[in-house]
CSV table of C-alpha atoms in Angstrom, one decimal:
chain,number,residue,atom,x,y,z
I,1178,MET,CA,-41.6,-4.5,-32.4
I,1179,SER,CA,-44.6,-3.7,-30.3
I,1180,ARG,CA,-45.1,-0.4,-28.5
I,1181,SER,CA,-45.2,-2.1,-25.1
I,1182,LEU,CA,-42.0,-3.9,-25.8
I,1183,SER,CA,-40.1,-0.8,-26.9
I,1184,PHE,CA,-41.3,1.1,-23.9
I,1185,GLY,CA,-40.3,-1.8,-21.6
I,1186,LEU,CA,-36.8,-1.7,-23.1
I,1187,ALA,CA,-36.4,2.0,-22.4
I,1188,ALA,CA,-37.8,1.6,-18.9
I,1189,ALA,CA,-35.5,-1.3,-18.1
I,1190,LEU,CA,-32.4,0.5,-19.3
I,1191,ALA,CA,-33.3,3.5,-17.1
I,1192,THR,CA,-33.9,1.3,-14.1
I,1193,ALA,CA,-30.6,-0.5,-14.7
I,1194,LEU,CA,-28.8,2.8,-14.8
I,1195,ALA,CA,-30.3,4.0,-11.6
I,1196,LEU,CA,-30.2,0.8,-9.5
I,1197,GLY,CA,-27.7,-1.7,-10.8
I,1198,ALA,CA,-27.8,-5.2,-9.5
I,1199,PRO,CA,-26.6,-6.7,-6.2
I,1200,PRO,CA,-23.8,-9.3,-6.4
I,1201,ALA,CA,-24.8,-12.9,-5.9
I,1202,HIS,CA,-23.5,-15.1,-3.1
I,1203,ALA,CA,-21.8,-12.3,-1.2
I,1204,GLU,CA,-20.2,-13.3,2.1
I,1205,GLU,CA,-19.6,-10.0,3.7
I,1206,ARG,CA,-21.1,-6.5,3.5
I,1207,LEU,CA,-18.7,-3.6,3.7
I,1208,THR,CA,-19.1,0.1,3.1
I,1209,LEU,CA,-16.3,2.0,1.4
I,1210,ALA,CA,-15.2,3.3,4.8
I,1211,GLN,CA,-15.3,-0.1,6.4
I,1212,ALA,CA,-13.3,-1.6,3.5
I,1213,ALA,CA,-10.6,1.1,3.9
I,1214,GLN,CA,-10.4,0.4,7.7
I,1215,ARG,CA,-10.1,-3.3,7.0
I,1216,ALA,CA,-7.2,-2.6,4.7
I,1217,ARG,CA,-5.4,-0.6,7.4
I,1218,THR,CA,-5.5,-3.5,9.8
I,1219,SER,CA,-5.5,-6.6,7.5
I,1220,GLY,CA,-3.7,-5.5,4.3
I,1221,ILE,CA,-0.7,-7.8,3.7
I,1222,ASP,CA,1.6,-4.9,2.9
I,1223,VAL,CA,0.6,-3.2,6.1
I,1224,LEU,CA,1.3,-6.3,8.1
I,1225,LEU,CA,4.7,-6.7,6.4
I,1226,ALA,CA,5.5,-3.1,7.3
I,1227,GLU,CA,4.5,-3.8,10.9
I,1228,THR,CA,7.0,-6.6,11.1
I,1229,ASN,CA,9.6,-4.2,9.8
I,1230,VAL,CA,8.7,-1.9,12.7
I,1231,ARG,CA,9.2,-4.7,15.2
I,1232,ALA,CA,12.5,-5.6,13.6
I,1233,ALA,CA,13.7,-2.0,13.9
I,1234,GLU,CA,12.6,-1.9,17.5
I,1235,GLY,CA,14.6,-5.1,18.1
I,1236,ASP,CA,17.7,-3.6,16.4
I,1237,ALA,CA,17.3,-0.4,18.5
I,1238,ARG,CA,17.1,-2.3,21.7
I,1239,ALA,CA,20.2,-4.3,20.8
I,1240,GLY,CA,22.0,-1.1,19.9
I,1241,ARG,CA,21.2,0.4,23.3
I,1242,ALA,CA,22.5,-2.7,25.2
I,1243,LEU,CA,25.7,-2.2,27.2
I,1244,PRO,CA,28.5,-4.8,26.9
I,1245,ASN,CA,28.5,-7.4,29.7
I,1246,PRO,CA,31.6,-7.5,32.0
I,1247,ALA,CA,33.9,-10.5,31.4
I,1248,VAL,CA,35.2,-12.7,34.2
I,1249,THR,CA,38.2,-15.0,33.7
I,1250,PHE,CA,39.5,-17.8,35.9
I,1251,SER,CA,42.5,-20.1,35.3
I,1252,VAL,CA,44.4,-22.8,37.1
I,1253,GLY,CA,48.0,-23.8,36.3
I,1254,ARG,CA,50.6,-26.3,37.6
I,1255,GLY,CA,54.3,-25.7,37.8
I,1256,PHE,CA,56.8,-28.4,36.8
I,1257,ASN,CA,60.3,-29.0,38.1
I,1258,TYR,CA,59.4,-27.2,41.3
I,1259,ASP,CA,59.3,-28.7,44.8
I,1260,PRO,CA,57.5,-26.5,47.4
I,1261,LEU,CA,59.8,-26.2,50.4
I,1262,ASP,CA,57.0,-25.5,52.9
I,1263,SER,CA,53.3,-25.3,53.2
I,1264,SER,CA,53.2,-21.6,52.2
I,1265,SER,CA,54.5,-22.6,48.7
I,1266,SER,CA,52.6,-24.4,46.0
I,1267,ARG,CA,53.1,-25.7,42.5
I,1268,TRP,CA,49.5,-24.6,41.7
I,1269,GLN,CA,48.7,-21.3,40.2
I,1270,TYR,CA,45.4,-19.5,40.4
I,1271,THR,CA,44.4,-16.4,38.3
I,1272,VAL,CA,41.1,-14.5,38.4
I,1273,GLY,CA,40.4,-11.5,36.1
I,1274,LEU,CA,37.5,-9.0,35.6
I,1275,SER,CA,37.2,-6.7,32.5
I,1276,ASP,CA,34.6,-4.1,31.7
I,1277,GLN,CA,34.7,-5.0,28.0
I,1278,ALA,CA,35.2,-1.3,27.1
I,1279,LEU,CA,31.9,-0.4,28.9
I,1280,PHE,CA,33.4,2.8,30.4
I,1281,MET,CA,34.9,3.9,27.1
I,1282,GLU,CA,31.6,3.1,25.3
I,1283,LEU,CA,29.9,5.7,27.6
I,1284,LEU,CA,32.7,8.2,27.7
I,1285,SER,CA,33.2,8.3,23.9
I,1286,GLY,CA,29.5,8.8,23.2
I,1287,LYS,CA,29.3,5.7,21.1
I,1288,HIS,CA,26.4,4.3,23.2
I,1289,GLY,CA,24.4,7.5,22.7
I,1290,LEU,CA,25.0,7.5,19.0
I,1291,LYS,CA,23.9,3.9,18.7
I,1292,GLY,CA,20.7,4.9,20.5
I,1293,ASP,CA,20.1,7.8,18.1
I,1294,VAL,CA,20.6,5.5,15.1
I,1295,GLY,CA,18.1,3.0,16.5
I,1296,ALA,CA,15.5,5.6,17.4
I,1297,TYR,CA,15.6,7.2,13.9
I,1298,ALA,CA,15.4,3.7,12.3
I,1299,VAL,CA,12.3,2.9,14.4
I,1300,ALA,CA,10.7,6.2,13.5
I,1301,ALA,CA,11.4,5.7,9.8
I,1302,ALA,CA,9.9,2.2,10.0
I,1303,LYS,CA,6.8,3.6,11.6
I,1304,ALA,CA,6.5,6.2,8.9
I,1305,ASP,CA,7.0,3.5,6.3
I,1306,ARG,CA,4.1,1.6,7.8
I,1307,LYS,CA,1.9,4.8,7.5
I,1308,ASN,CA,3.0,5.0,3.9
I,1309,ALA,CA,2.0,1.4,3.4
I,1310,GLU,CA,-1.5,2.2,4.8
I,1311,ARG,CA,-1.7,5.1,2.3
I,1312,LEU,CA,-1.0,2.9,-0.7
I,1313,VAL,CA,-3.2,0.0,0.5
I,1314,VAL,CA,-6.2,2.2,1.2
I,1315,PHE,CA,-5.9,3.7,-2.3
I,1316,ALA,CA,-5.8,0.2,-3.8
I,1317,THR,CA,-8.7,-0.9,-1.7
I,1318,LYS,CA,-10.9,2.1,-2.6
I,1319,ALA,CA,-10.1,1.7,-6.3
I,1320,ALA,CA,-10.9,-2.0,-6.2
I,1321,TYR,CA,-14.1,-1.2,-4.3
I,1322,VAL,CA,-15.5,1.2,-7.0
I,1323,ASP,CA,-14.3,-1.3,-9.7
I,1324,VAL,CA,-16.7,-3.9,-8.1
I,1325,VAL,CA,-19.5,-1.4,-7.9
I,1326,GLY,CA,-19.0,-0.4,-11.5
I,1327,ALA,CA,-18.7,-4.0,-12.8
I,1328,GLN,CA,-21.8,-4.9,-10.8
I,1329,LYS,CA,-23.9,-2.1,-12.5
I,1330,VAL,CA,-22.5,-2.9,-15.9
I,1331,LEU,CA,-23.6,-6.5,-15.5
I,1332,ALA,CA,-27.1,-5.4,-14.5
I,1333,VAL,CA,-27.4,-3.2,-17.6
I,1334,SER,CA,-26.0,-6.0,-19.8
I,1335,LYS,CA,-28.4,-8.6,-18.4
I,1336,ASP,CA,-31.5,-6.4,-18.9
I,1337,ILE,CA,-30.5,-5.6,-22.5
I,1338,ALA,CA,-29.9,-9.3,-23.3
I,1339,GLU,CA,-33.2,-10.3,-21.7
I,1340,LEU,CA,-35.3,-7.7,-23.6
I,1341,LEU,CA,-33.5,-8.3,-26.9
I,1342,GLY,CA,-34.4,-12.0,-26.4
I,1343,LYS,CA,-38.0,-10.9,-26.4
I,1344,VAL,CA,-37.4,-8.8,-29.5
I,1345,VAL,CA,-36.0,-11.8,-31.3
I,1346,GLU,CA,-39.0,-14.0,-30.3
I,1347,LEU,CA,-41.4,-11.3,-31.5
I,1348,ASN,CA,-39.6,-10.8,-34.9
I,1349,ARG,CA,-39.4,-14.6,-35.5
I,1350,LEU,CA,-43.2,-14.6,-35.4
I,1351,ARG,CA,-43.3,-11.7,-37.9
I,1352,TYR,CA,-40.9,-13.4,-40.3
I,1353,PRO,CA,-41.3,-13.9,-43.2
I,1354,LYS,CA,-44.7,-12.1,-43.7
I,1355,VAL,CA,-43.8,-8.7,-42.1
I,1356,ILE,CA,-39.9,-8.6,-42.1
I,1357,ASP,CA,-37.3,-10.3,-44.3
I,1358,GLU,CA,-34.5,-12.5,-43.2
I,1359,GLY,CA,-31.9,-9.7,-43.2
I,1360,VAL,CA,-33.9,-7.8,-40.5
I,1361,LEU,CA,-34.3,-11.0,-38.5
I,1362,ALA,CA,-30.6,-11.8,-38.8
I,1363,ARG,CA,-29.6,-8.3,-37.5
I,1364,VAL,CA,-31.9,-8.6,-34.5
I,1365,GLU,CA,-30.6,-12.1,-33.7
I,1366,ALA,CA,-27.0,-10.8,-34.0
I,1367,GLU,CA,-27.9,-8.0,-31.6
I,1368,LYS,CA,-29.1,-10.6,-29.1
I,1369,LEU,CA,-25.9,-12.7,-29.5
I,1370,GLU,CA,-23.7,-9.6,-29.0
I,1371,ALA,CA,-25.8,-8.8,-25.9
I,1372,ASP,CA,-25.1,-12.3,-24.5
I,1373,GLN,CA,-21.4,-11.8,-25.2
I,1374,ASN,CA,-21.5,-8.6,-23.2
I,1375,VAL,CA,-23.2,-10.4,-20.3
I,1376,ASP,CA,-20.4,-13.1,-20.3
I,1377,GLN,CA,-17.7,-10.4,-20.3
I,1378,ALA,CA,-19.4,-8.4,-17.6
I,1379,GLU,CA,-19.6,-11.5,-15.4
I,1380,ALA,CA,-15.9,-12.1,-15.9
I,1381,ASN,CA,-15.1,-8.5,-15.1
I,1382,LEU,CA,-17.1,-8.6,-11.9
I,1383,GLU,CA,-15.5,-11.8,-10.7
I,1384,SER,CA,-12.0,-10.3,-11.5
I,1385,ALA,CA,-13.0,-7.1,-9.6
I,1386,GLN,CA,-14.2,-9.2,-6.6
I,1387,ALA,CA,-10.9,-11.1,-6.6
I,1388,ALA,CA,-8.9,-7.9,-6.6
I,1389,LEU,CA,-10.9,-6.5,-3.8
I,1390,ALA,CA,-10.6,-9.6,-1.7
I,1391,PHE,CA,-6.8,-9.6,-2.3
I,1392,VAL,CA,-6.1,-6.1,-1.2
I,1393,LEU,CA,-8.4,-6.7,1.9
I,1394,GLY,CA,-6.4,-9.7,2.9
I,1395,MET,CA,-9.4,-12.0,2.7
I,1396,ARG,CA,-8.7,-15.7,2.4
I,1397,GLY,CA,-10.6,-18.3,0.5
I,1398,GLN,CA,-11.2,-18.8,-3.2
I,1399,ASN,CA,-14.9,-17.7,-2.9
I,1400,ALA,CA,-14.3,-14.6,-0.8
I,1401,ARG,CA,-16.7,-11.9,-1.9
I,1402,VAL,CA,-17.9,-8.5,-0.7
I,1403,THR,CA,-21.3,-6.9,-0.9
I,1404,VAL,CA,-20.7,-3.3,-1.8
I,1405,ASP,CA,-22.6,-0.1,-1.3
I,1406,GLU,CA,-23.7,1.1,-4.8
I,1407,LYS,CA,-24.0,4.6,-3.5
I,1408,ALA,CA,-20.2,4.8,-3.4
I,1409,LEU,CA,-20.4,5.5,-7.2
I,1410,ASP,CA,-22.8,8.4,-7.0
I,1411,TYR,CA,-21.4,11.6,-8.4
I,1412,VAL,CA,-20.5,14.2,-5.9
I,1413,VAL,CA,-17.6,16.7,-5.6
I,1414,PRO,CA,-15.9,16.6,-2.2
I,1415,PRO,CA,-16.2,20.2,-0.8
I,1416,SER,CA,-12.5,20.4,0.0
I,1417,LEU,CA,-11.7,19.8,-3.7
I,1418,ALA,CA,-14.3,22.2,-5.2
I,1419,THR,CA,-11.9,25.2,-5.0
I,1420,ALA,CA,-8.6,23.4,-4.6
I,1421,THR,CA,-5.5,24.6,-6.4
I,1422,LEU,CA,-2.5,22.7,-7.6
I,1423,ASP,CA,0.0,24.8,-5.5
I,1424,ALA,CA,-2.0,24.4,-2.3
I,1425,LEU,CA,-2.3,20.6,-2.8
I,1426,VAL,CA,1.4,20.2,-3.5
I,1427,GLN,CA,2.2,22.1,-0.3
I,1428,GLN,CA,-0.2,19.9,1.7
I,1429,ALA,CA,1.3,16.7,0.3
I,1430,VAL,CA,4.9,17.7,1.0
I,1431,SER,CA,4.0,18.5,4.6
I,1432,GLN,CA,2.0,15.4,5.4
I,1433,ARG,CA,3.0,12.5,3.2
I,1434,ALA,CA,4.3,9.6,5.2
I,1435,ASP,CA,7.0,8.7,2.6
I,1436,ALA,CA,8.4,12.3,2.9
I,1437,LYS,CA,8.6,11.9,6.7
I,1438,GLN,CA,10.2,8.5,6.2
I,1439,ALA,CA,12.8,9.9,3.9
I,1440,GLU,CA,13.6,12.7,6.3
I,1441,LEU,CA,14.0,10.2,9.2
I,1442,SER,CA,16.1,7.9,7.1
I,1443,ALA,CA,18.4,10.9,6.3
I,1444,LYS,CA,18.8,11.6,10.0
I,1445,ARG,CA,19.5,7.9,10.7
I,1446,ALA,CA,22.2,8.0,8.0
I,1447,ASP,CA,23.8,11.1,9.5
I,1448,ALA,CA,23.8,9.5,12.9
I,1449,SER,CA,25.3,6.3,11.4
I,1450,MET,CA,28.1,8.3,9.8
I,1451,THR,CA,28.9,10.1,13.0
I,1452,LEU,CA,29.0,6.7,14.8
I,1453,ALA,CA,31.2,5.2,12.1
I,1454,LYS,CA,33.8,8.0,12.6
I,1455,ARG,CA,33.5,7.7,16.4
I,1456,GLN,CA,34.2,4.0,16.1
I,1457,ARG,CA,37.8,5.0,15.2
I,1458,VAL,CA,38.3,5.8,18.9
I,1459,PRO,CA,39.9,2.6,20.3
I,1460,ASP,CA,37.7,0.5,22.6
I,1461,VAL,CA,39.8,0.8,25.8
I,1462,SER,CA,39.1,-2.0,28.3
I,1463,LEU,CA,39.7,-1.7,32.0
I,1464,PHE,CA,40.5,-4.9,33.9
I,1465,LEU,CA,41.3,-6.2,37.4
I,1466,GLN,CA,43.4,-9.3,38.0
I,1467,TYR,CA,44.4,-11.4,41.0
I,1468,GLN,CA,47.1,-14.1,40.7
I,1469,GLN,CA,48.9,-16.4,43.1
I,1470,MET,CA,51.1,-19.5,43.1
I,1471,GLY,CA,51.6,-20.1,46.8
I,1472,THR,CA,51.1,-17.7,49.7
I,1473,GLY,CA,54.4,-17.3,51.6
I,1474,GLN,CA,57.7,-15.4,51.1
I,1475,ASN,CA,59.1,-18.3,49.2
I,1476,ALA,CA,56.2,-18.7,46.9
I,1477,VAL,CA,56.9,-18.5,43.2
I,1478,GLN,CA,54.1,-16.0,42.8
I,1479,PRO,CA,52.8,-14.4,46.0
I,1480,PRO,CA,49.2,-13.1,46.0
I,1481,THR,CA,49.3,-10.3,43.5
I,1482,PHE,CA,46.6,-7.7,42.6
I,1483,ALA,CA,46.8,-5.8,39.3
I,1484,VAL,CA,44.9,-3.1,37.5
I,1485,GLY,CA,45.4,-2.5,33.8
I,1486,VAL,CA,44.0,-1.4,30.5
I,1487,GLY,CA,43.8,-3.0,27.1
I,1488,LEU,CA,43.1,-1.6,23.7
I,1489,PRO,CA,43.3,-2.6,20.0
I,1490,VAL,CA,46.1,-0.9,18.2
I,1491,PRO,CA,44.5,0.9,15.1
I,1492,ILE,CA,47.3,0.2,12.6
I,1493,LEU,CA,45.8,-2.4,10.3
I,1494,ASP,CA,42.1,-1.3,10.2
I,1495,MET,CA,41.4,2.4,10.6
I,1496,ARG,CA,37.7,1.8,9.7
I,1497,GLY,CA,38.1,3.7,6.5
I,1498,GLY,CA,35.7,1.4,4.7
I,1499,THR,CA,33.0,1.7,7.3
I,1500,VAL,CA,33.2,5.5,7.2
I,1501,ALA,CA,33.1,5.5,3.4
I,1502,ARG,CA,30.1,3.2,3.4
I,1503,ALA,CA,28.3,5.5,5.9
I,1504,GLU,CA,29.1,8.6,3.9
I,1505,ALA,CA,27.7,6.9,0.8
I,1506,ASP,CA,24.6,6.1,2.8
I,1507,VAL,CA,24.2,9.8,3.7
I,1508,ASP,CA,24.5,10.8,0.0
I,1509,SER,CA,22.0,8.1,-1.0
I,1510,SER,CA,19.5,9.2,1.7
I,1511,LYS,CA,19.7,12.8,0.5
I,1512,LEU,CA,19.1,11.7,-3.1
I,1513,SER,CA,16.2,9.5,-2.0
I,1514,SER,CA,14.7,12.4,-0.1
I,1515,THR,CA,15.0,14.6,-3.3
I,1516,ARG,CA,13.4,11.8,-5.3
I,1517,VAL,CA,10.5,11.5,-2.9
I,1518,GLN,CA,9.9,15.3,-3.1
I,1519,ASN,CA,9.8,15.1,-6.9
I,1520,GLN,CA,7.6,12.0,-6.7
I,1521,ILE,CA,5.1,13.9,-4.5
I,1522,VAL,CA,4.9,16.8,-7.0
I,1523,PHE,CA,4.5,14.3,-9.8
I,1524,ASP,CA,1.8,12.4,-8.0
I,1525,VAL,CA,-0.2,15.5,-7.1
I,1526,ARG,CA,0.0,16.9,-10.6
I,1527,THR,CA,-1.1,13.8,-12.4
I,1528,ALA,CA,-3.8,13.0,-9.8
I,1529,PHE,CA,-5.2,16.6,-9.9
I,1530,ALA,CA,-5.2,16.5,-13.7
I,1531,ALA,CA,-7.1,13.2,-13.7
I,1532,PHE,CA,-9.5,14.6,-11.1
I,1533,THR,CA,-10.3,17.8,-13.0
I,1534,SER,CA,-10.8,16.0,-16.3
I,1535,GLY,CA,-12.7,13.2,-14.7
I,1536,GLN,CA,-14.9,15.7,-12.9
I,1537,ARG,CA,-15.8,17.4,-16.2
I,1538,ILE,CA,-16.5,14.1,-17.9
I,1539,ALA,CA,-18.7,12.7,-15.1
I,1540,ALA,CA,-20.6,16.0,-14.7
I,1541,ARG,CA,-21.2,16.1,-18.5
I,1542,PHE,CA,-22.7,12.6,-18.3
I,1543,GLU,CA,-24.9,13.5,-15.3
I,1544,ASN,CA,-26.1,16.9,-16.4
I,1545,GLN,CA,-26.3,16.6,-20.2
I,1546,LEU,CA,-25.0,13.6,-22.1
I,1547,MET,CA,-27.2,10.9,-20.6
I,1548,GLU,CA,-30.3,13.1,-20.8
I,1549,ARG,CA,-29.7,13.8,-24.5
I,1550,ARG,CA,-29.0,10.1,-25.2
I,1551,ARG,CA,-32.2,9.2,-23.4
I,1552,ARG,CA,-34.1,11.8,-25.3
I,1553,ALA,CA,-32.7,10.6,-28.7
I,1554,PHE,CA,-33.8,7.1,-27.8
I,1555,GLU,CA,-37.3,8.2,-26.8
I,1556,ILE,CA,-37.8,10.2,-30.0
I,1557,THR,CA,-36.6,7.3,-32.2
I,1558,LYS,CA,-39.0,5.0,-30.3
I,1559,ALA,CA,-41.9,7.4,-30.9
I,1560,GLN,CA,-41.0,7.6,-34.5
I,1561,PHE,CA,-40.8,3.9,-34.8
I,1562,GLU,CA,-44.2,3.4,-33.2
I,1563,ALA,CA,-45.6,6.0,-35.6
I,1564,GLY,CA,-44.1,4.1,-38.5
I,1565,SER,CA,-41.7,6.9,-39.6
I,1566,ALA,CA,-38.6,5.0,-38.3
I,1567,THR,CA,-37.4,1.5,-39.0
I,1568,LEU,CA,-36.6,-1.3,-36.6
I,1569,MET,CA,-32.9,-0.8,-37.5
I,1570,ASP,CA,-33.2,2.9,-36.5
I,1571,PHE,CA,-34.7,1.9,-33.2
I,1572,LEU,CA,-31.9,-0.7,-32.6
I,1573,ASP,CA,-29.3,1.8,-33.4
I,1574,ALA,CA,-30.8,4.2,-30.9
I,1575,GLU,CA,-31.0,1.5,-28.3
I,1576,ARG,CA,-27.3,0.6,-28.9
I,1577,GLY,CA,-26.3,4.2,-28.5
I,1578,PHE,CA,-28.3,4.6,-25.3
I,1579,ALA,CA,-26.9,1.3,-23.8
I,1580,GLY,CA,-23.3,2.4,-24.8
I,1581,ALA,CA,-23.8,5.7,-23.1
I,1582,ALA,CA,-25.0,3.9,-20.0
I,1583,ASN,CA,-21.8,1.9,-19.9
I,1584,ASP,CA,-19.7,4.9,-20.7
I,1585,ARG,CA,-21.3,6.8,-17.8
I,1586,LEU,CA,-20.5,4.0,-15.4
I,1587,ALA,CA,-16.9,3.9,-16.7
I,1588,ALA,CA,-16.7,7.7,-16.3
I,1589,LEU,CA,-17.9,7.5,-12.7
I,1590,VAL,CA,-15.4,4.7,-11.8
I,1591,SER,CA,-12.6,6.8,-13.4
I,1592,TYR,CA,-13.7,9.9,-11.5
I,1593,TRP,CA,-13.7,8.2,-8.1
I,1594,LYS,CA,-10.4,6.5,-8.8
I,1595,ALA,CA,-9.0,10.0,-9.6
I,1596,VAL,CA,-10.4,11.3,-6.3
I,1597,PHE,CA,-8.8,8.3,-4.4
I,1598,ALA,CA,-5.5,8.9,-6.3
I,1599,LEU,CA,-5.5,12.5,-5.2
I,1600,GLU,CA,-6.1,11.3,-1.6
I,1601,ALA,CA,-3.1,9.0,-1.9
I,1602,ALA,CA,-1.0,11.8,-3.5
I,1603,LEU,CA,-2.0,14.1,-0.6
I,1604,GLY,CA,-1.4,11.5,2.1
I,1605,LYS,CA,-4.8,12.0,3.7
I,1606,GLU,CA,-8.4,11.1,3.1
I,1607,ILE,CA,-10.7,13.7,1.6
I,1608,ASP,CA,-14.0,14.3,3.3
I,1609,GLY,CA,-16.8,13.9,0.8
């Protein structure tokens, strides 16, 4: 291998590490912040949660509606009756008006309880929408850095494959006078493995692009995003530099949308149970009625005005099943709230552990490991050029340097995913 070729390989690897390669045929350019904002407005899960909010608002409006009054009118004809004068008649007329238990609905407090149930349900649905945003934004950011990482890995893989192709061409010229077939076969195998890595990197990039398009709600089989490669640069968010687990757990418990949703669902269940018990009060209806069958003294039914009440007699159904169901709902909501609290602690603990370890690994790559790998490659290159190292030694050093480059990118992707997981666990974005 010539000195210029070995130097070019090292330079190309360093350039690929620093710059990466832009995606081909991108249709839309989005920064990380823009992608997150797009997810908040276009993510399918967010849109579904929004429909649940509208449904809850419709249910609340229906619950606040008052019963309409009922008007009845009937006409009847008497048989075997002969009116003696014009003031008598064989025709009967009846008109009635009922409040449909409207007064009792207000007096018993059922109407107010229905309003409370609806209001809590709407508030819980809105909190659930915020929680959907939390999860979708995390998925979007994770998919975004996956694309950046896959893009950079592809750039490194292509540069290695291209330069190893030149190494193969050079050594084919040197065979069989300078090198034997075993050396040539090893160089050719290195090139073939590099081509394999390129194919795999291209597939990984396409998969990452598809995942990002999916979480963003982008339509079309060729939907792609041009990403900002600086999103993968190593930096520690200031708010996390001195963060402690206890402080983060307290923040998460106080601000997570799913915790708020569980709290509101518990209040809705309590209001529903109170309403179910209140429904045992009979729905007393008030009614007015006017009836006549003729108008004179000899009429079968002179004009008559009546006021009355009607109520269902609670002897067959005491609403025991409804109350039992409501009580079970209360217990279920309390257990769900406890589970959410436990889930929050679990999320924060696991995310914080991933962040602290990911930070150490990424920092080690940035501050020491890559520099030592690069230095080892440069020394081996110099030894090879001086004749004290073999071609195989140089290829081993090149493989180690390239492997470290890919490991560094994987570490950065994992680090930022840990940061985003911690954001999701806390329920708020972390300023970086």
